[in-house]
Amino acid sequence: MNAGFPSLDHDHKRCVADAMARADEACDARGVRLTPLRRRVLQALAESHSPLGAYEIVERLKKTREPVPAMSVYRALDFLLAEGLAHRIESQNAFLACIHGHETDEIVLFLLCERCKRVAEVTSGALGRDLSQATRGVGFSAKARVLEVSGLCNACKKTEARVKQSQGISR
Amino acid sequence: MNAGFPSLDHDHKRCVADAMARADEACDARGVRLTPLRRRVLQALAESHSPLGAYEIVERLKKTREPVPAMSVYRALDFLLAEGLAHRIESQNAFLACIHGHETDEIVLFLLCERCKRVAEVTSGALGRDLSQATRGVGFSAKARVLEVSGLCNACKKTEARVKQSQGISR
DNA sequence: TAACGCGCGATATGATGTAACAAGCGAATG
DNA sequence: CATTCGCTTGTTACATCATATCGCGCGTTA
Ligand SMILES: [Zn+2]
Ligand SMILES: [Zn+2]
Ligand SMILES: [Zn+2]
Ligand SMILES: [Zn+2]
């Protein structure tokens, strides 16, 4: 098992800069081009730490000197997904910058907090083994996996508890 | 572990009739109304054995004496999802009749064949335990789970292999 | 009967995603 | 240098998926 939610007080500027640097490197190594446009889309995602809809990205980039049409955002996203620099969160029709970079065929589980909207990417060997076993059990060859769990992160759980309690008192 | 793909030669008329009967019972038991409209939507899903988009359902019902507007199909789907009579396949923005009926909180994994479009609903205790462990490991409280794996079913895998081989011969 | 909840019709609108074709632009080729 | 080629981007239009809102009909309840 591995990874959790981004801590609430981390150095986010640094976090974004690092992610962009890793993306530059990765693209360089693979001989693909992280063009300015693609870079801006990835940066918008990285700055958010929450899944963003394609049109949310459009909105954010609209506030910069150079707006980007929706079509171009989708194309950039296609590229980022293909290169593993971003993930698609199917249950939200939204996209997320990938912070770590995963091994190929590594199985990733997304934990989606409904309250604070943060995301944890969890990788678990045991989970992967069970998945393989469950699929192979019926002779199925897996290609793509969508593993998403929504709920409440630890921090938000505590907050909700506090809110509930104070409501109880005021009643 | 449990369940697989519907066999290619099963008595589908019977399969649909049974599913509808179970749905009638379930609604009756819970005191909710499986109205004619809801029933027709469920039946359209059950007849397909593959996920259908909402507007595909609209199209199929358009061919009957009494077409159903999209809005009503969505409302029926909301009901069917709430009652656990249908599932939403997030990675396809589509819907699927539930054949078995699951225990509450049972964890269901969908295997989606990219070629024949059939779906297997797999439940696995081990998978559930690992999921719980992975989520609890970071203090996360899970509410909804989306577990979807797309790939090739056993039958389609064999077909593809045959196609590949015959291509190899003709070259 | 009157009030109410609920299912449904009807229309409009919003959100998400693609198709198709033209134009820019840099690298390779001659 | 001029040409050609492939990839990226701009532009417009369209397709698909989903929700908002208002009002009517109908059975239940007070
Ligand atoms: Zn950060
Ligand atoms: Zn949270
Ligand atoms: Zn069947
Ligand atoms: Zn198949």
Tab-separated table of C-alpha atoms (C1' of nucleotides) and ligand atoms in Angstrom:
chain	number	residue	atom	x	y	z
A	1	MET	CA	0.000	0.000	0.000
A	2	ASN	CA	1.145	3.504	-0.762
A	3	ALA	CA	0.367	7.220	-0.872
A	4	GLY	CA	-2.424	9.263	0.677
A	5	PHE	CA	-4.071	12.654	0.478
A	6	PRO	CA	-1.885	15.686	-0.120
A	7	SER	CA	-1.290	17.200	3.291
A	8	LEU	CA	-3.288	20.341	3.940
A	9	ASP	CA	-0.265	22.520	4.537
A	10	HIS	CA	2.256	21.274	2.004
A	11	ASP	CA	4.388	23.623	-0.058
A	12	HIS	CA	2.069	23.657	-2.997
A	13	LYS	CA	4.082	25.983	-5.194
A	14	ARG	CA	6.947	23.595	-4.906
A	15	CYS	CA	4.645	20.634	-5.392
A	16	VAL	CA	3.426	22.062	-8.692
A	17	ALA	CA	6.887	23.037	-9.869
A	18	ASP	CA	8.178	19.553	-9.161
A	19	ALA	CA	5.294	17.947	-10.998
A	20	MET	CA	5.933	20.117	-14.047
A	21	ALA	CA	9.627	19.344	-13.957
A	22	ARG	CA	8.912	15.627	-13.839
A	23	ALA	CA	6.530	15.991	-16.752
A	24	ASP	CA	9.160	17.831	-18.787
A	25	GLU	CA	11.655	15.114	-18.078
A	26	ALA	CA	9.267	12.292	-18.859
A	27	CYS	CA	8.272	13.788	-22.200
A	28	ASP	CA	11.863	14.501	-23.074
A	29	ALA	CA	12.833	10.926	-22.304
A	30	ARG	CA	10.057	9.568	-24.478
A	31	GLY	CA	10.617	11.937	-27.364
A	32	VAL	CA	7.182	13.517	-27.168
A	33	ARG	CA	6.516	17.206	-26.972
A	34	LEU	CA	5.083	18.891	-23.925
A	35	THR	CA	4.104	21.973	-25.917
A	36	PRO	CA	3.265	25.262	-24.182
A	37	LEU	CA	-0.417	24.599	-24.585
A	38	ARG	CA	-0.191	21.107	-23.129
A	39	ARG	CA	1.989	22.430	-20.375
A	40	ARG	CA	-0.533	25.090	-19.439
A	41	VAL	CA	-3.321	22.522	-19.268
A	42	LEU	CA	-1.223	20.234	-17.107
A	43	GLN	CA	-0.267	23.124	-14.864
A	44	ALA	CA	-3.906	24.111	-14.417
A	45	LEU	CA	-4.586	20.552	-13.302
A	46	ALA	CA	-1.556	20.374	-11.050
A	47	GLU	CA	-2.446	23.617	-9.328
A	48	SER	CA	-5.846	22.288	-8.423
A	49	HIS	CA	-5.155	18.990	-6.636
A	50	SER	CA	-8.807	18.216	-7.327
A	51	PRO	CA	-10.307	16.797	-10.480
A	52	LEU	CA	-11.260	19.512	-12.942
A	53	GLY	CA	-13.783	19.243	-15.725
A	54	ALA	CA	-12.511	20.118	-19.174
A	55	TYR	CA	-14.568	23.289	-19.224
A	56	GLU	CA	-13.343	24.238	-15.785
A	57	ILE	CA	-9.855	24.178	-17.249
A	58	VAL	CA	-11.100	26.333	-20.106
A	59	GLU	CA	-12.487	28.805	-17.563
A	60	ARG	CA	-9.251	28.975	-15.624
A	61	LEU	CA	-7.199	29.526	-18.736
A	62	LYS	CA	-9.652	32.148	-19.904
A	63	LYS	CA	-8.410	34.296	-17.040
A	64	THR	CA	-4.873	34.289	-18.412
A	65	ARG	CA	-3.481	36.402	-21.242
A	66	GLU	CA	-4.138	33.646	-23.694
A	67	PRO	CA	-7.447	31.784	-23.472
A	68	VAL	CA	-7.579	28.262	-24.876
A	69	PRO	CA	-10.572	26.922	-26.804
A	70	ALA	CA	-12.307	23.862	-25.391
A	71	MET	CA	-11.310	21.748	-28.363
A	72	SER	CA	-7.643	22.397	-27.660
A	73	VAL	CA	-8.053	21.575	-24.003
A	74	TYR	CA	-9.547	18.225	-24.948
A	75	ARG	CA	-6.679	17.545	-27.301
A	76	ALA	CA	-4.146	18.431	-24.646
A	77	LEU	CA	-5.959	16.156	-22.217
A	78	ASP	CA	-5.848	13.308	-24.737
A	79	PHE	CA	-2.109	13.758	-24.888
A	80	LEU	CA	-1.669	13.963	-21.128
A	81	LEU	CA	-3.766	10.848	-20.580
A	82	ALA	CA	-1.874	8.930	-23.235
A	83	GLU	CA	1.421	9.867	-21.607
A	84	GLY	CA	0.184	9.030	-18.135
A	85	LEU	CA	0.643	12.590	-16.960
A	86	ALA	CA	-2.999	12.926	-16.055
A	87	HIS	CA	-5.815	10.629	-15.043
A	88	ARG	CA	-9.446	10.669	-15.982
A	89	ILE	CA	-11.867	10.328	-13.080
A	90	GLU	CA	-14.758	8.559	-14.727
A	91	SER	CA	-17.251	9.022	-11.941
A	92	GLN	CA	-16.847	12.792	-12.209
A	93	ASN	CA	-16.153	13.304	-15.901
A	94	ALA	CA	-13.088	15.145	-14.735
A	95	PHE	CA	-9.322	15.081	-14.927
A	96	LEU	CA	-6.494	15.024	-12.445
A	97	ALA	CA	-2.795	15.692	-12.757
A	98	CYS	CA	-0.768	12.644	-11.875
A	99	ILE	CA	1.727	13.543	-9.227
A	100	HIS	CA	3.818	10.413	-8.957
A	101	GLY	CA	4.132	8.659	-12.258
A	102	HIS	CA	3.197	5.011	-12.053
A	103	GLU	CA	4.833	1.873	-13.248
A	104	THR	CA	3.201	0.520	-16.339
A	105	ASP	CA	0.396	-1.865	-15.405
A	106	GLU	CA	0.467	-0.677	-11.844
A	107	ILE	CA	-3.025	-0.680	-10.412
A	108	VAL	CA	-4.207	2.615	-9.025
A	109	LEU	CA	-7.193	3.200	-6.802
A	110	PHE	CA	-8.563	6.717	-6.472
A	111	LEU	CA	-10.088	7.853	-3.209
A	112	LEU	CA	-12.300	10.876	-3.802
A	113	CYS	CA	-13.336	13.036	-0.864
A	114	GLU	CA	-16.836	14.332	-1.453
A	115	ARG	CA	-16.353	17.258	0.876
A	116	CYS	CA	-12.906	18.741	0.243
A	117	LYS	CA	-12.607	17.242	-3.257
A	118	ARG	CA	-9.033	16.108	-2.679
A	119	VAL	CA	-7.897	12.836	-4.186
A	120	ALA	CA	-5.619	10.105	-2.915
A	121	GLU	CA	-3.999	7.736	-5.369
A	122	VAL	CA	-3.481	4.429	-3.655
A	123	THR	CA	-1.599	1.499	-5.044
A	124	SER	CA	-1.924	-1.861	-3.409
A	125	GLY	CA	-0.325	-5.085	-4.418
A	126	ALA	CA	-2.966	-7.128	-2.638
A	127	LEU	CA	-5.716	-5.293	-4.460
A	128	GLY	CA	-4.010	-5.911	-7.772
A	129	ARG	CA	-3.637	-9.601	-7.039
A	130	ASP	CA	-7.311	-9.920	-6.104
A	131	LEU	CA	-8.332	-8.095	-9.230
A	132	SER	CA	-6.245	-10.362	-11.395
A	133	GLN	CA	-7.653	-13.373	-9.688
A	134	ALA	CA	-11.243	-12.190	-9.973
A	135	THR	CA	-10.894	-11.403	-13.660
A	136	ARG	CA	-8.896	-14.475	-14.598
A	137	GLY	CA	-11.403	-16.557	-12.695
A	138	VAL	CA	-13.857	-15.937	-15.538
A	139	GLY	CA	-11.242	-15.958	-18.308
A	140	PHE	CA	-11.221	-12.223	-18.743
A	141	SER	CA	-8.252	-10.258	-20.108
A	142	ALA	CA	-8.145	-6.840	-18.503
A	143	LYS	CA	-6.948	-3.790	-20.364
A	144	ALA	CA	-8.187	-0.684	-18.569
A	145	ARG	CA	-9.213	-0.383	-14.968
A	146	VAL	CA	-11.461	2.174	-13.329
A	147	LEU	CA	-11.199	1.958	-9.564
A	148	GLU	CA	-12.770	4.896	-7.788
A	149	VAL	CA	-14.134	5.148	-4.287
A	150	SER	CA	-15.864	8.271	-3.075
A	151	GLY	CA	-16.436	9.116	0.542
A	152	LEU	CA	-14.889	11.249	3.258
A	153	CYS	CA	-11.219	11.741	3.978
A	154	ASN	CA	-9.982	11.592	7.518
A	155	ALA	CA	-9.825	15.358	7.982
A	156	CYS	CA	-13.310	15.918	6.610
A	157	LYS	CA	-14.725	13.102	8.683
A	158	LYS	CA	-13.567	14.873	11.813
A	159	THR	CA	-14.937	18.183	10.617
A	160	GLU	CA	-18.322	16.657	9.890
A	161	ALA	CA	-18.333	15.077	13.335
A	162	ARG	CA	-17.689	18.469	14.920
A	163	VAL	CA	-20.442	20.079	12.883
A	164	LYS	CA	-22.892	17.378	13.859
A	165	GLN	CA	-22.038	17.735	17.499
A	166	SER	CA	-22.415	21.519	17.547
A	167	GLN	CA	-25.768	21.138	15.820
A	168	GLY	CA	-26.776	18.704	18.515
A	169	ILE	CA	-25.847	21.235	21.205
A	170	SER	CA	-27.677	24.152	19.623
A	171	ARG	CA	-30.886	22.183	19.288
B	1	MET	CA	-15.966	-15.024	-6.065
B	2	ASN	CA	-19.164	-15.303	-8.015
B	3	ALA	CA	-20.936	-14.921	-11.357
B	4	GLY	CA	-19.626	-14.563	-14.891
B	5	PHE	CA	-20.770	-13.574	-18.352
B	6	PRO	CA	-24.231	-14.584	-19.448
B	7	SER	CA	-23.757	-17.715	-21.503
B	8	LEU	CA	-24.086	-17.171	-25.229
B	9	ASP	CA	-26.972	-19.576	-25.641
B	10	HIS	CA	-29.032	-19.053	-22.514
B	11	ASP	CA	-32.815	-18.829	-22.629
B	12	HIS	CA	-32.921	-15.101	-22.812
B	13	LYS	CA	-36.679	-14.702	-22.887
B	14	ARG	CA	-36.833	-16.579	-19.646
B	15	CYS	CA	-33.865	-14.641	-18.289
B	16	VAL	CA	-35.671	-11.340	-18.911
B	17	ALA	CA	-38.982	-12.598	-17.549
B	18	ASP	CA	-37.309	-13.777	-14.376
B	19	ALA	CA	-35.514	-10.483	-13.908
B	20	MET	CA	-38.771	-8.584	-14.275
B	21	ALA	CA	-40.522	-10.873	-11.857
B	22	ARG	CA	-37.784	-10.351	-9.303
B	23	ALA	CA	-38.032	-6.599	-9.780
B	24	ASP	CA	-41.800	-6.692	-9.242
B	25	GLU	CA	-41.318	-8.637	-6.062
B	26	ALA	CA	-38.558	-6.439	-4.752
B	27	CYS	CA	-40.572	-3.257	-5.301
B	28	ASP	CA	-43.629	-4.786	-3.784
B	29	ALA	CA	-41.682	-5.823	-0.720
B	30	ARG	CA	-40.270	-2.338	-0.270
B	31	GLY	CA	-43.517	-0.523	-0.923
B	32	VAL	CA	-42.242	1.365	-3.954
B	33	ARG	CA	-43.979	1.464	-7.295
B	34	LEU	CA	-42.586	-0.184	-10.379
B	35	THR	CA	-44.864	1.827	-12.635
B	36	PRO	CA	-45.461	0.803	-16.268
B	37	LEU	CA	-42.986	3.389	-17.465
B	38	ARG	CA	-40.271	2.284	-15.054
B	39	ARG	CA	-41.002	-1.278	-15.942
B	40	ARG	CA	-40.592	-0.611	-19.637
B	41	VAL	CA	-37.248	1.073	-19.062
B	42	LEU	CA	-36.038	-1.797	-16.926
B	43	GLN	CA	-37.221	-4.283	-19.501
B	44	ALA	CA	-35.362	-2.478	-22.275
B	45	LEU	CA	-32.221	-2.757	-20.174
B	46	ALA	CA	-32.812	-6.371	-19.267
B	47	GLU	CA	-33.342	-7.338	-22.886
B	48	SER	CA	-29.987	-5.922	-23.829
B	49	HIS	CA	-27.502	-7.599	-21.477
B	50	SER	CA	-25.166	-4.759	-22.456
B	51	PRO	CA	-25.008	-1.294	-21.012
B	52	LEU	CA	-27.326	1.120	-22.802
B	53	GLY	CA	-27.055	4.882	-22.874
B	54	ALA	CA	-30.136	6.760	-21.782
B	55	TYR	CA	-30.836	7.892	-25.327
B	56	GLU	CA	-30.390	4.369	-26.634
B	57	ILE	CA	-33.223	3.391	-24.337
B	58	VAL	CA	-35.223	6.282	-25.732
B	59	GLU	CA	-34.557	5.002	-29.249
B	60	ARG	CA	-35.640	1.475	-28.421
B	61	LEU	CA	-38.829	2.661	-26.772
B	62	LYS	CA	-39.512	4.947	-29.707
B	63	LYS	CA	-40.099	1.825	-31.770
B	64	THR	CA	-42.948	0.726	-29.514
B	65	ARG	CA	-46.533	1.995	-29.552
B	66	GLU	CA	-45.729	4.485	-26.856
B	67	PRO	CA	-42.468	6.431	-27.101
B	68	VAL	CA	-40.985	7.804	-23.904
B	69	PRO	CA	-39.315	11.198	-23.680
B	70	ALA	CA	-35.689	11.301	-22.553
B	71	MET	CA	-36.561	13.164	-19.387
B	72	SER	CA	-38.835	10.340	-18.309
B	73	VAL	CA	-36.210	7.741	-19.079
B	74	TYR	CA	-33.768	9.562	-16.837
B	75	ARG	CA	-36.339	9.724	-14.083
B	76	ALA	CA	-37.032	6.034	-14.402
B	77	LEU	CA	-33.303	5.345	-14.318
B	78	ASP	CA	-32.942	7.417	-11.148
B	79	PHE	CA	-35.561	5.218	-9.580
B	80	LEU	CA	-34.044	1.971	-10.795
B	81	LEU	CA	-30.597	2.988	-9.554
B	82	ALA	CA	-31.960	4.020	-6.176
B	83	GLU	CA	-33.702	0.662	-5.818
B	84	GLY	CA	-30.653	-1.282	-6.951
B	85	LEU	CA	-32.506	-2.681	-9.968
B	86	ALA	CA	-30.011	-1.183	-12.369
B	87	HIS	CA	-26.369	-0.156	-12.301
B	88	ARG	CA	-24.652	2.805	-13.828
B	89	ILE	CA	-21.480	2.032	-15.765
B	90	GLU	CA	-19.464	5.178	-15.234
B	91	SER	CA	-16.808	4.472	-17.813
B	92	GLN	CA	-19.479	4.285	-20.510
B	93	ASN	CA	-22.095	6.739	-19.274
B	94	ALA	CA	-24.480	3.860	-19.629
B	95	PHE	CA	-26.849	1.708	-17.632
B	96	LEU	CA	-27.290	-1.972	-17.020
B	97	ALA	CA	-30.115	-4.027	-15.594
B	98	CYS	CA	-29.060	-5.829	-12.448
B	99	ILE	CA	-29.823	-9.484	-12.820
B	100	HIS	CA	-29.080	-10.845	-9.390
B	101	GLY	CA	-29.858	-8.333	-6.724
B	102	HIS	CA	-26.985	-7.747	-4.341
B	103	GLU	CA	-26.704	-7.666	-0.617
B	104	THR	CA	-26.448	-4.156	0.717
B	105	ASP	CA	-22.807	-3.061	0.864
B	106	GLU	CA	-21.764	-5.988	-1.275
B	107	ILE	CA	-18.898	-4.988	-3.507
B	108	VAL	CA	-19.466	-5.509	-7.193
B	109	LEU	CA	-16.843	-5.474	-9.913
B	110	PHE	CA	-17.951	-5.044	-13.508
B	111	LEU	CA	-16.045	-6.746	-16.281
B	112	LEU	CA	-16.806	-5.057	-19.590
B	113	CYS	CA	-15.978	-6.843	-22.821
B	114	GLU	CA	-14.905	-4.311	-25.409
B	115	ARG	CA	-15.806	-6.566	-28.288
B	116	CYS	CA	-19.158	-8.227	-27.535
B	117	LYS	CA	-20.186	-5.596	-24.978
B	118	ARG	CA	-21.394	-8.188	-22.502
B	119	VAL	CA	-20.902	-7.531	-18.811
B	120	ALA	CA	-20.012	-9.791	-15.924
B	121	GLU	CA	-20.814	-8.742	-12.393
B	122	VAL	CA	-18.259	-10.267	-10.096
B	123	THR	CA	-18.374	-10.174	-6.335
B	124	SER	CA	-15.321	-11.115	-4.389
B	125	GLY	CA	-14.868	-11.152	-0.678
B	126	ALA	CA	-11.117	-10.855	-0.944
B	127	LEU	CA	-11.434	-7.840	-3.174
B	128	GLY	CA	-13.791	-6.212	-0.712
B	129	ARG	CA	-11.443	-6.842	2.176
B	130	ASP	CA	-8.480	-5.392	0.323
B	131	LEU	CA	-10.496	-2.379	-0.678
B	132	SER	CA	-11.535	-1.781	2.897
B	133	GLN	CA	-7.994	-2.157	4.043
B	134	ALA	CA	-6.602	0.165	1.382
B	135	THR	CA	-9.140	2.863	2.172
B	136	ARG	CA	-8.999	2.545	5.927
B	137	GLY	CA	-5.221	2.630	5.703
B	138	VAL	CA	-5.485	6.349	4.933
B	139	GLY	CA	-8.458	6.993	7.213
B	140	PHE	CA	-10.975	7.152	4.414
B	141	SER	CA	-14.690	6.368	4.825
B	142	ALA	CA	-16.016	4.876	1.637
B	143	LYS	CA	-19.540	5.500	0.440
B	144	ALA	CA	-19.756	4.699	-3.268
B	145	ARG	CA	-17.509	2.427	-5.264
B	146	VAL	CA	-16.875	2.368	-8.990
B	147	LEU	CA	-15.020	-0.786	-9.973
B	148	GLU	CA	-14.929	-1.359	-13.701
B	149	VAL	CA	-12.466	-3.311	-15.779
B	150	SER	CA	-12.667	-3.352	-19.544
B	151	GLY	CA	-10.984	-5.923	-21.750
B	152	LEU	CA	-11.859	-9.091	-23.582
B	153	CYS	CA	-14.055	-11.923	-22.381
B	154	ASN	CA	-12.920	-15.469	-22.858
B	155	ALA	CA	-15.049	-16.100	-25.943
B	156	CYS	CA	-13.928	-12.907	-27.669
B	157	LYS	CA	-10.305	-13.555	-26.809
B	158	LYS	CA	-10.490	-16.820	-28.717
B	159	THR	CA	-12.232	-15.186	-31.643
B	160	GLU	CA	-9.599	-12.485	-31.861
B	161	ALA	CA	-6.894	-15.115	-31.760
B	162	ARG	CA	-8.496	-16.943	-34.688
B	163	VAL	CA	-8.784	-13.709	-36.660
B	164	LYS	CA	-5.152	-12.870	-36.012
B	165	GLN	CA	-4.041	-16.303	-37.087
B	166	SER	CA	-6.019	-16.253	-40.337
B	167	GLN	CA	-4.562	-12.833	-41.084
B	168	GLY	CA	-1.129	-14.259	-40.488
B	169	ILE	CA	-1.801	-17.078	-42.949
B	170	SER	CA	-3.132	-14.835	-45.706
B	171	ARG	CA	-0.055	-12.617	-45.593
C	1	DT	C1'	-64.393	18.194	-1.020
C	2	DA	C1'	-59.866	20.037	-0.312
C	3	DA	C1'	-55.114	19.380	0.369
C	4	DC	C1'	-51.223	16.738	-0.577
C	5	DG	C1'	-47.589	13.802	-2.613
C	6	DC	C1'	-45.987	11.720	-6.446
C	7	DG	C1'	-45.419	10.315	-11.196
C	8	DC	C1'	-45.232	12.098	-15.562
C	9	DG	C1'	-45.494	15.338	-19.879
C	10	DA	C1'	-43.422	19.184	-22.123
C	11	DT	C1'	-40.009	22.506	-23.038
C	12	DA	C1'	-35.792	24.596	-22.406
C	13	DT	C1'	-31.144	24.697	-21.160
C	14	DG	C1'	-26.777	23.260	-19.584
C	15	DA	C1'	-22.643	20.184	-19.527
C	16	DT	C1'	-19.607	17.168	-21.825
C	17	DG	C1'	-17.333	15.438	-25.856
C	18	DT	C1'	-16.176	14.833	-31.245
C	19	DA	C1'	-15.862	15.525	-36.298
C	20	DA	C1'	-13.988	17.870	-40.014
C	21	DC	C1'	-11.137	20.894	-42.334
C	22	DA	C1'	-7.933	24.728	-42.698
C	23	DA	C1'	-3.816	27.041	-41.258
C	24	DG	C1'	0.797	27.343	-38.879
C	25	DC	C1'	5.248	25.595	-38.216
C	26	DG	C1'	9.415	23.119	-37.728
C	27	DA	C1'	12.223	19.088	-39.431
C	28	DA	C1'	13.700	16.297	-43.165
C	29	DT	C1'	14.601	15.931	-48.063
C	30	DG	C1'	15.909	17.235	-52.484
D	1	DC	C1'	16.746	27.410	-50.871
D	2	DA	C1'	12.258	25.334	-52.018
D	3	DT	C1'	9.380	21.413	-51.227
D	4	DT	C1'	7.278	18.140	-48.724
D	5	DC	C1'	5.751	15.970	-44.712
D	6	DG	C1'	3.935	15.265	-40.122
D	7	DC	C1'	2.350	17.095	-36.050
D	8	DT	C1'	0.059	20.836	-33.523
D	9	DT	C1'	-3.359	24.204	-33.210
D	10	DG	C1'	-7.517	27.254	-34.637
D	11	DT	C1'	-12.290	27.366	-35.947
D	12	DT	C1'	-16.818	25.967	-36.564
D	13	DA	C1'	-20.234	22.961	-36.190
D	14	DC	C1'	-22.441	19.187	-34.203
D	15	DA	C1'	-23.362	15.087	-31.177
D	16	DT	C1'	-24.204	13.160	-26.828
D	17	DC	C1'	-25.368	13.189	-21.995
D	18	DA	C1'	-27.941	15.231	-18.179
D	19	DT	C1'	-30.787	18.583	-15.435
D	20	DA	C1'	-34.142	22.521	-14.347
D	21	DT	C1'	-38.748	23.996	-14.132
D	22	DC	C1'	-43.514	24.342	-14.511
D	23	DG	C1'	-47.918	22.273	-14.671
D	24	DC	C1'	-51.283	18.522	-15.029
D	25	DG	C1'	-53.523	14.176	-13.565
D	26	DC	C1'	-54.521	10.956	-10.163
D	27	DG	C1'	-54.902	8.357	-6.018
D	28	DT	C1'	-54.548	8.965	-0.850
D	29	DT	C1'	-55.713	11.258	3.160
D	30	DA	C1'	-57.841	14.512	6.290
E	1	ZN	ZN	0.265	20.382	-3.966
E	2	ZN	ZN	-11.922	15.731	2.538
E	3	ZN	ZN	-30.332	-13.086	-20.809
E	4	ZN	ZN	-16.745	-10.545	-25.460
